[in-house]
CSV table of C-alpha atoms and ligand atoms in Angstrom, one decimal:
chain,number,residue,atom,x,y,z
A,201,MET,CA,130.0,106.7,121.9
A,202,ILE,CA,131.7,108.2,124.9
A,203,CYS,CA,134.3,110.8,124.0
A,204,ASN,CA,136.7,112.6,126.4
A,205,ILE,CA,137.5,116.0,125.2
A,206,ALA,CA,140.1,118.4,126.7
A,207,VAL,CA,138.7,121.9,126.4
A,208,ILE,CA,141.1,124.8,126.3
A,209,LYS,CA,139.1,128.0,126.1
A,210,GLY,CA,142.1,130.3,126.4
A,211,ASP,CA,142.2,134.1,126.1
A,212,GLY,CA,140.3,136.9,124.4
A,213,ILE,CA,137.2,135.6,122.5
A,214,GLY,CA,138.3,132.0,123.2
A,215,PRO,CA,135.9,131.4,126.1
A,216,GLU,CA,132.9,132.8,124.1
A,217,VAL,CA,133.5,130.9,120.9
A,218,VAL,CA,134.3,127.6,122.6
A,219,SER,CA,131.2,127.8,124.7
A,220,GLU,CA,129.1,128.0,121.5
A,221,ALA,CA,130.9,125.0,120.0
A,222,MET,CA,130.2,123.0,123.2
A,223,LYS,CA,126.5,124.0,122.9
A,224,VAL,CA,126.5,122.6,119.3
A,225,LEU,CA,128.3,119.5,120.4
A,226,ASP,CA,125.7,118.9,123.1
A,227,ALA,CA,123.0,119.2,120.5
A,228,VAL,CA,124.8,116.5,118.5
A,229,ALA,CA,125.2,114.3,121.6
A,230,ALA,CA,121.5,114.6,122.4
A,231,LYS,CA,120.4,113.8,118.8
A,232,TYR,CA,122.8,111.0,118.1
A,233,GLY,CA,123.1,109.4,121.5
A,234,HIS,CA,126.7,110.2,122.3
A,235,THR,CA,128.3,111.4,125.5
A,236,PHE,CA,130.9,114.2,125.4
A,237,ASN,CA,132.8,114.6,128.6
A,238,TYR,CA,134.7,117.9,128.9
A,239,GLU,CA,137.8,118.6,131.0
A,240,GLN,CA,138.8,122.3,131.0
A,241,LEU,CA,142.5,123.1,130.9
A,242,LEU,CA,144.4,126.4,131.0
A,243,MET,CA,146.8,127.6,128.3
A,244,GLY,CA,148.1,131.0,127.2
A,245,GLY,CA,147.6,134.2,129.2
A,246,CYS,CA,145.1,132.7,131.6
A,247,SER,CA,147.6,130.0,132.5
A,248,ILE,CA,150.3,132.7,133.0
A,249,ASP,CA,148.0,134.5,135.4
A,250,ALA,CA,147.1,131.3,137.3
A,251,HIS,CA,150.5,129.4,137.3
A,252,GLY,CA,153.2,131.8,135.9
A,253,VAL,CA,153.7,129.7,132.8
A,254,PRO,CA,151.7,129.5,129.6
A,255,LEU,CA,151.2,125.7,129.8
A,256,THR,CA,151.9,123.5,132.8
A,257,ASP,CA,153.2,119.9,132.4
A,258,GLU,CA,150.1,118.7,134.1
A,259,ALA,CA,147.9,120.4,131.5
A,260,VAL,CA,150.0,118.6,128.8
A,261,ALA,CA,149.6,115.3,130.5
A,262,ARG,CA,145.8,115.8,130.8
A,263,ALA,CA,145.5,116.8,127.2
A,264,LYS,CA,147.5,113.7,126.2
A,265,ALA,CA,145.1,111.5,128.2
A,266,ALA,CA,142.1,112.9,126.4
A,267,ASP,CA,140.8,111.7,123.0
A,268,ALA,CA,141.0,115.1,121.4
A,269,VAL,CA,141.5,118.8,122.4
A,270,LEU,CA,139.1,121.6,121.5
A,271,LEU,CA,140.9,124.9,121.7
A,272,GLY,CA,139.7,128.5,121.5
A,273,SER,CA,142.5,131.0,121.1
A,274,ILE,CA,145.4,132.3,123.2
A,275,GLY,CA,147.2,135.6,123.6
A,276,GLY,CA,146.4,139.3,124.1
A,277,ASN,CA,147.4,142.6,122.7
A,278,THR,CA,151.1,142.4,122.0
A,279,SER,CA,151.7,146.1,122.6
A,280,THR,CA,149.7,146.6,125.8
A,281,SER,CA,149.3,143.3,127.6
A,282,PRO,CA,151.7,142.6,130.5
A,283,TRP,CA,152.1,139.0,129.1
A,284,TYR,CA,154.4,140.5,126.4
A,285,LYS,CA,156.8,142.0,128.9
A,286,LEU,CA,157.8,138.4,129.9
A,287,PRO,CA,160.7,136.6,128.3
A,288,PRO,CA,159.6,134.9,124.9
A,289,ASN,CA,159.5,131.4,126.4
A,290,LEU,CA,157.0,132.5,129.0
A,291,ARG,CA,154.6,134.3,126.7
A,292,PRO,CA,151.1,132.9,125.7
A,293,GLU,CA,152.3,131.7,122.2
A,294,ALA,CA,155.0,129.6,123.8
A,295,GLY,CA,152.2,127.5,125.3
A,296,LEU,CA,150.7,126.8,121.9
A,297,LEU,CA,154.0,125.9,120.3
A,298,LYS,CA,154.7,123.6,123.3
A,299,ILE,CA,151.4,121.7,123.1
A,300,ARG,CA,151.8,121.2,119.4
A,301,LYS,CA,155.3,119.8,119.9
A,302,GLU,CA,154.4,117.7,123.0
A,303,LEU,CA,151.4,116.2,121.3
A,304,GLY,CA,153.3,115.6,118.0
A,305,LEU,CA,150.7,117.5,116.0
A,306,PHE,CA,152.8,117.8,112.8
A,307,ALA,CA,149.9,118.1,110.3
A,308,ASN,CA,147.8,121.3,110.3
A,309,LEU,CA,144.7,121.3,108.1
A,310,ARG,CA,143.1,124.6,107.3
A,311,PRO,CA,140.2,124.4,104.9
A,312,ALA,CA,139.4,127.7,103.1
A,313,LEU,CA,136.2,127.7,101.3
A,314,LEU,CA,134.0,130.5,100.0
A,315,TYR,CA,130.3,130.0,100.9
A,316,LYS,CA,128.3,131.4,98.1
A,317,GLU,CA,126.2,133.2,100.7
A,318,LEU,CA,129.3,135.1,101.7
A,319,LYS,CA,130.5,136.1,98.3
A,320,GLY,CA,129.7,139.7,99.1
A,321,ALA,CA,132.2,139.6,102.0
A,322,CYS,CA,135.0,138.3,99.8
A,323,PRO,CA,137.4,141.2,99.1
A,324,LEU,CA,138.3,139.9,95.7
A,325,LYS,CA,136.9,141.1,92.4
A,326,GLU,CA,133.4,139.8,91.6
A,327,GLU,CA,134.6,137.8,88.6
A,328,ILE,CA,137.1,135.9,90.8
A,329,ALA,CA,134.7,135.5,93.7
A,330,ASP,CA,132.0,134.2,91.3
A,331,LYS,CA,134.2,131.2,90.5
A,332,GLY,CA,134.3,130.3,94.2
A,333,PHE,CA,137.1,128.2,95.8
A,334,ASP,CA,137.5,125.3,98.1
A,335,MET,CA,141.1,124.5,99.2
A,336,MET,CA,142.8,122.7,102.1
A,337,ILE,CA,146.0,124.4,103.3
A,338,MET,CA,148.2,121.6,104.8
A,339,ARG,CA,150.8,123.2,107.0
A,340,GLU,CA,153.7,121.4,108.6
A,341,LEU,CA,153.3,122.4,112.2
A,342,THR,CA,156.2,121.1,114.4
A,343,GLY,CA,159.4,121.9,112.4
A,344,GLY,CA,161.1,124.6,110.5
A,345,LEU,CA,161.8,128.1,111.7
A,346,TYR,CA,159.3,128.1,114.6
A,347,PHE,CA,161.1,125.2,116.3
A,348,GLY,CA,164.8,125.8,115.3
A,349,ASP,CA,167.5,127.1,117.7
A,350,ARG,CA,167.4,130.8,118.1
A,351,GLU,CA,169.4,133.4,119.9
A,352,THR,CA,170.2,137.1,120.0
A,353,LYS,CA,173.8,138.0,120.8
A,354,GLU,CA,176.5,140.5,120.0
A,355,ILE,CA,178.9,139.4,117.3
A,356,ASP,CA,181.9,141.8,116.8
A,357,GLY,CA,180.1,144.5,118.7
A,358,VAL,CA,176.9,144.2,116.5
A,359,MET,CA,173.6,142.9,117.9
A,360,THR,CA,172.7,139.9,115.8
A,361,ALA,CA,169.6,137.7,115.9
A,362,ILE,CA,169.7,134.1,114.6
A,363,ASP,CA,166.8,131.8,113.8
A,364,THR,CA,167.5,128.4,112.3
A,365,LEU,CA,165.3,126.6,109.7
A,366,THR,CA,165.8,122.9,109.7
A,367,TYR,CA,163.8,120.1,108.1
A,368,ASN,CA,164.8,116.4,107.8
A,369,GLU,CA,163.4,114.1,105.2
A,370,ASN,CA,161.2,112.2,107.6
A,371,GLU,CA,159.5,115.4,108.8
A,372,ILE,CA,158.8,116.3,105.1
A,373,ARG,CA,157.7,112.8,104.1
A,374,ARG,CA,155.1,112.4,106.8
A,375,ILE,CA,153.4,115.7,106.1
A,376,ALA,CA,153.6,115.0,102.3
A,377,ILE,CA,151.9,111.6,102.8
A,378,LYS,CA,149.1,113.3,104.8
A,379,GLY,CA,148.7,115.9,102.0
A,380,PHE,CA,148.4,113.3,99.3
A,381,ASP,CA,146.1,111.1,101.3
A,382,ILE,CA,143.8,114.1,101.8
A,383,ALA,CA,144.0,115.0,98.1
A,384,MET,CA,142.8,111.5,97.3
A,385,LYS,CA,139.6,112.3,99.2
A,386,ARG,CA,139.2,115.6,97.5
A,387,ARG,CA,139.8,116.8,93.9
A,388,LYS,CA,143.2,114.9,93.7
A,389,LYS,CA,145.5,117.9,93.2
A,390,VAL,CA,148.5,118.9,95.3
A,391,THR,CA,150.3,122.2,95.0
A,392,SER,CA,153.5,121.9,97.0
A,393,VAL,CA,154.8,125.4,98.0
A,394,ASP,CA,158.4,126.1,98.7
A,395,LYS,CA,161.2,128.6,98.1
A,396,ALA,CA,163.5,126.1,96.3
A,397,ASN,CA,165.1,128.9,94.2
A,398,VAL,CA,166.9,130.0,97.5
A,399,LEU,CA,166.6,127.6,100.4
A,400,ASP,CA,168.2,124.2,100.9
A,401,SER,CA,165.3,123.1,103.2
A,402,SER,CA,163.0,123.8,100.2
A,403,ARG,CA,165.1,121.9,97.8
A,404,LEU,CA,165.0,118.8,100.1
A,405,TRP,CA,161.2,119.5,100.5
A,406,ARG,CA,160.8,119.3,96.7
A,407,LYS,CA,162.8,116.1,96.4
A,408,VAL,CA,160.9,114.3,99.1
A,409,VAL,CA,157.5,115.5,97.8
A,410,GLU,CA,158.5,114.1,94.4
A,411,GLU,CA,159.3,110.7,95.9
A,412,VAL,CA,156.0,110.6,97.8
A,413,ALA,CA,154.0,111.7,94.7
A,414,LYS,CA,155.2,108.5,92.9
A,415,ASP,CA,153.0,106.5,95.2
A,416,TYR,CA,149.9,108.5,94.2
A,417,PRO,CA,149.7,108.2,90.4
A,418,GLU,CA,146.1,109.5,90.5
A,419,VAL,CA,147.1,112.8,92.1
A,420,THR,CA,148.2,115.7,89.9
A,421,TYR,CA,150.9,117.7,91.6
A,422,GLU,CA,152.9,120.8,91.0
A,423,HIS,CA,155.5,122.8,92.8
A,424,MET,CA,155.0,126.5,93.3
A,425,LEU,CA,157.3,129.1,94.8
A,426,VAL,CA,155.8,130.7,97.9
A,427,ASP,CA,155.9,134.3,96.6
A,428,ASN,CA,154.0,133.2,93.4
A,429,CYS,CA,151.5,131.3,95.6
A,430,ALA,CA,150.8,134.4,97.6
A,431,MET,CA,149.9,136.1,94.4
A,432,GLN,CA,148.0,133.2,92.8
A,433,LEU,CA,145.8,133.1,96.0
A,434,VAL,CA,144.3,136.5,95.2
A,435,LYS,CA,144.5,136.1,91.4
A,436,ASP,CA,142.9,132.7,90.9
A,437,PRO,CA,142.2,130.9,94.2
A,438,ALA,CA,139.9,128.4,92.3
A,439,GLN,CA,143.0,126.6,91.0
A,440,PHE,CA,144.0,125.2,94.4
A,441,ASP,CA,142.9,121.9,96.0
A,442,VAL,CA,145.5,120.8,98.6
A,443,VAL,CA,148.2,123.4,99.3
A,444,LEU,CA,151.1,121.5,101.0
A,445,THR,CA,153.7,123.6,102.7
A,446,GLU,CA,156.2,124.1,105.5
A,447,ASN,CA,155.4,125.8,108.8
A,448,MET,CA,156.1,129.5,108.3
A,449,PHE,CA,154.8,129.6,104.7
A,450,GLY,CA,151.7,127.8,105.9
A,451,ASP,CA,151.2,130.3,108.7
A,452,ILE,CA,151.2,133.2,106.3
A,453,LEU,CA,149.4,131.7,103.4
A,454,SER,CA,146.6,130.3,105.6
A,455,ASP,CA,145.9,133.8,106.9
A,456,GLU,CA,145.7,135.1,103.4
A,457,ALA,CA,143.5,132.2,102.3
A,458,SER,CA,141.1,132.9,105.2
A,459,MET,CA,140.8,136.6,104.4
A,460,ILE,CA,139.5,135.9,100.9
A,461,THR,CA,136.7,133.7,102.4
A,462,GLY,CA,135.3,136.9,103.8
A,463,SER,CA,136.3,136.6,107.5
A,464,ILE,CA,139.0,134.8,109.5
A,465,GLY,CA,136.0,134.0,111.8
A,466,MET,CA,134.9,131.3,109.4
A,467,LEU,CA,138.0,129.2,109.2
A,468,ALA,CA,138.3,125.9,111.1
A,469,SER,CA,141.5,123.9,111.6
A,470,ALA,CA,142.7,120.5,112.7
A,471,SER,CA,146.1,119.6,114.0
A,472,LEU,CA,146.8,115.9,113.8
A,473,ASN,CA,149.5,113.5,114.8
A,474,GLU,CA,150.1,109.9,113.5
A,475,THR,CA,147.1,108.6,115.3
A,476,LYS,CA,143.4,109.7,115.5
A,477,PHE,CA,144.3,112.2,118.2
A,478,GLY,CA,143.9,115.8,117.2
A,479,MET,CA,143.6,119.4,118.4
A,480,TYR,CA,140.9,121.5,116.9
A,481,GLU,CA,140.9,125.3,116.9
A,482,PRO,CA,139.7,128.2,114.8
A,483,SER,CA,142.4,129.6,112.6
A,484,GLY,CA,141.8,133.2,113.8
A,485,GLY,CA,143.3,134.7,116.9
A,486,SER,CA,142.1,135.9,120.3
A,487,ALA,CA,140.8,139.2,119.0
A,488,PRO,CA,141.3,141.0,122.3
A,489,ASP,CA,139.6,144.2,121.0
A,490,ILE,CA,136.2,142.5,120.9
A,491,ALA,CA,136.6,140.0,123.7
A,492,GLY,CA,133.8,139.7,126.3
A,493,GLN,CA,131.3,141.6,124.1
A,494,ASN,CA,129.4,138.6,122.7
A,495,LYS,CA,130.3,139.8,119.2
A,496,ALA,CA,132.7,137.2,118.0
A,497,ASN,CA,131.9,134.8,115.2
A,498,PRO,CA,131.8,131.3,116.7
A,499,ILE,CA,131.5,129.5,113.3
A,500,ALA,CA,135.2,128.8,112.9
A,501,THR,CA,135.2,127.0,116.3
A,502,ILE,CA,131.9,125.2,115.6
A,503,LEU,CA,133.3,124.0,112.3
A,504,SER,CA,136.5,122.9,114.1
A,505,ALA,CA,134.3,120.8,116.4
A,506,ALA,CA,132.8,119.3,113.3
A,507,MET,CA,136.4,118.4,112.1
A,508,MET,CA,137.0,116.8,115.5
A,509,LEU,CA,134.0,114.6,115.0
A,510,ARG,CA,135.1,113.7,111.5
A,511,TYR,CA,138.9,113.1,112.1
A,512,THR,CA,139.2,111.8,115.6
A,513,PHE,CA,135.8,110.2,116.3
A,514,ASP,CA,134.9,109.0,112.7
A,515,MET,CA,131.5,110.6,113.1
A,516,ASP,CA,130.9,111.6,109.5
A,517,LYS,CA,127.2,112.1,109.7
A,518,GLU,CA,127.4,114.1,112.9
A,519,ALA,CA,130.0,116.3,111.3
A,520,ASP,CA,127.9,116.7,108.2
A,521,ALA,CA,125.0,117.7,110.4
A,522,ILE,CA,127.0,120.6,111.9
A,523,GLU,CA,128.3,121.7,108.6
A,524,ALA,CA,124.8,121.7,107.1
A,525,ALA,CA,123.5,123.6,110.1
A,526,VAL,CA,126.1,126.3,109.5
A,527,GLN,CA,125.2,126.5,105.9
A,528,GLN,CA,121.5,126.7,106.8
A,529,VAL,CA,122.0,129.8,109.1
A,530,LEU,CA,123.9,131.5,106.4
A,531,VAL,CA,121.1,130.7,103.9
A,532,GLU,CA,118.7,132.1,106.4
A,533,ASN,CA,120.8,135.3,106.4
A,534,TYR,CA,121.9,135.3,110.0
A,535,ARG,CA,125.3,137.0,110.4
A,536,THR,CA,127.7,138.0,113.1
A,537,CYS,CA,129.2,141.5,112.8
A,538,ASP,CA,132.3,140.4,110.9
A,539,ILE,CA,130.2,139.1,108.0
A,540,VAL,CA,127.1,141.3,108.2
A,541,SER,CA,125.9,143.1,105.1
A,542,GLU,CA,122.8,144.9,103.9
A,543,GLY,CA,119.7,142.7,103.9
A,544,THR,CA,121.1,140.2,106.5
A,545,GLN,CA,120.3,140.0,110.2
A,546,LEU,CA,122.9,140.8,112.8
A,547,VAL,CA,123.2,138.3,115.6
A,548,SER,CA,125.5,137.9,118.6
A,549,CYS,CA,128.0,135.2,119.2
A,550,SER,CA,125.6,133.3,121.6
A,551,GLU,CA,122.6,133.8,119.3
A,552,MET,CA,124.6,132.3,116.4
A,553,GLY,CA,125.5,129.3,118.6
A,554,ASP,CA,121.8,128.8,119.5
A,555,LEU,CA,120.7,129.1,115.8
A,556,ILE,CA,123.3,126.5,114.7
A,557,ALA,CA,122.5,124.1,117.7
A,558,GLU,CA,118.8,124.3,116.9
A,559,ARG,CA,119.5,123.3,113.3
A,560,VAL,CA,121.7,120.3,114.0
B,83,IPM,C1,148.6,130.3,114.0
B,83,IPM,C2,149.2,131.4,114.9
B,83,IPM,C3,150.4,130.8,115.7
B,83,IPM,C4,151.4,130.3,114.7
B,83,IPM,C5,151.0,131.8,116.7
B,83,IPM,C6,150.0,132.3,117.7
B,83,IPM,C7,152.2,131.1,117.4
B,83,IPM,O1,149.6,132.4,114.1
B,83,IPM,O2,148.2,129.3,114.6
B,83,IPM,O3,148.7,130.4,112.8
B,83,IPM,O4,152.1,131.0,114.1
B,83,IPM,O5,151.4,129.1,114.5
B,84,MG,MG1,149.0,132.3,112.1
């Protein structure tokens, strides 16, 4: 199969981790007889430096023309980088929000699973870590607070900032359907997370999720308030299968879920639209403090490439091969610095990429 992949390496550790994912993809191509064509695009701080904006319309058009997008990370240090002196709509993050919206990527899948080899890196109590967990955070990605109108202005002599949180029933329904569809392929449980005791948008969310649930009689579902969910994630993460939630709650809960896996450097993600098209990126950020030092953990990006093969290209066995190779290097005790512990062997970002590529 010939696949055209737009590659956005981005800022910080982005270029390092994406190069390792490409190395692994090339190993897959060689073994299974595929051709992966890459077209590199700029987004984030590097695009600001080159073009004055975090994402050009041309880059959007090229991304749209590709079959899938593989992304590293964007952004820099928010206190020291000159990018953060720019108006908000010209900062690196605006590029990411724009590409999500332009490509219609409303469904964000963030799988959080505890590898038994990494139990020692899990910050939870041993009796909780021993039970393990394997959940899929399904975050709505193109609505809610992050896309509502916002302004800061003086009202009656007082500086006031306004952000608006809007959801319509169609936006809720399409992500709920994706969530229940994914649950059908997993352990058939959906936890829909909202703040329906306070917010109207959450009350509508609940109502629509209940309607969608009727079409999935095999799926057990429950509603959970977001504050309780944040607590349950550290108390009993094994209870979760699919966690279905709106944009901001999903942003926060997915960072929490990733931390209990041991390292945010392990967490892949897929952002999908109504078609097979998707953008695949590690859940973690650009980590400017370790950028350019060949220290970053490329596993999240490599696993994101596996998700790309699975969801966009229907290459299940190739995706399985990457996931098995990742598992294998962990069994063989190779670790990047974020997950290293006594008795394991420290390797660099590029060594980790080599080890995984060799095992594909
Ligand atoms: C994420 C990030 C982004 C988000 C930022 C960088 C805009 O935190 O992908 O979770 O909030 O969506
Ligand atoms: Mg986030």
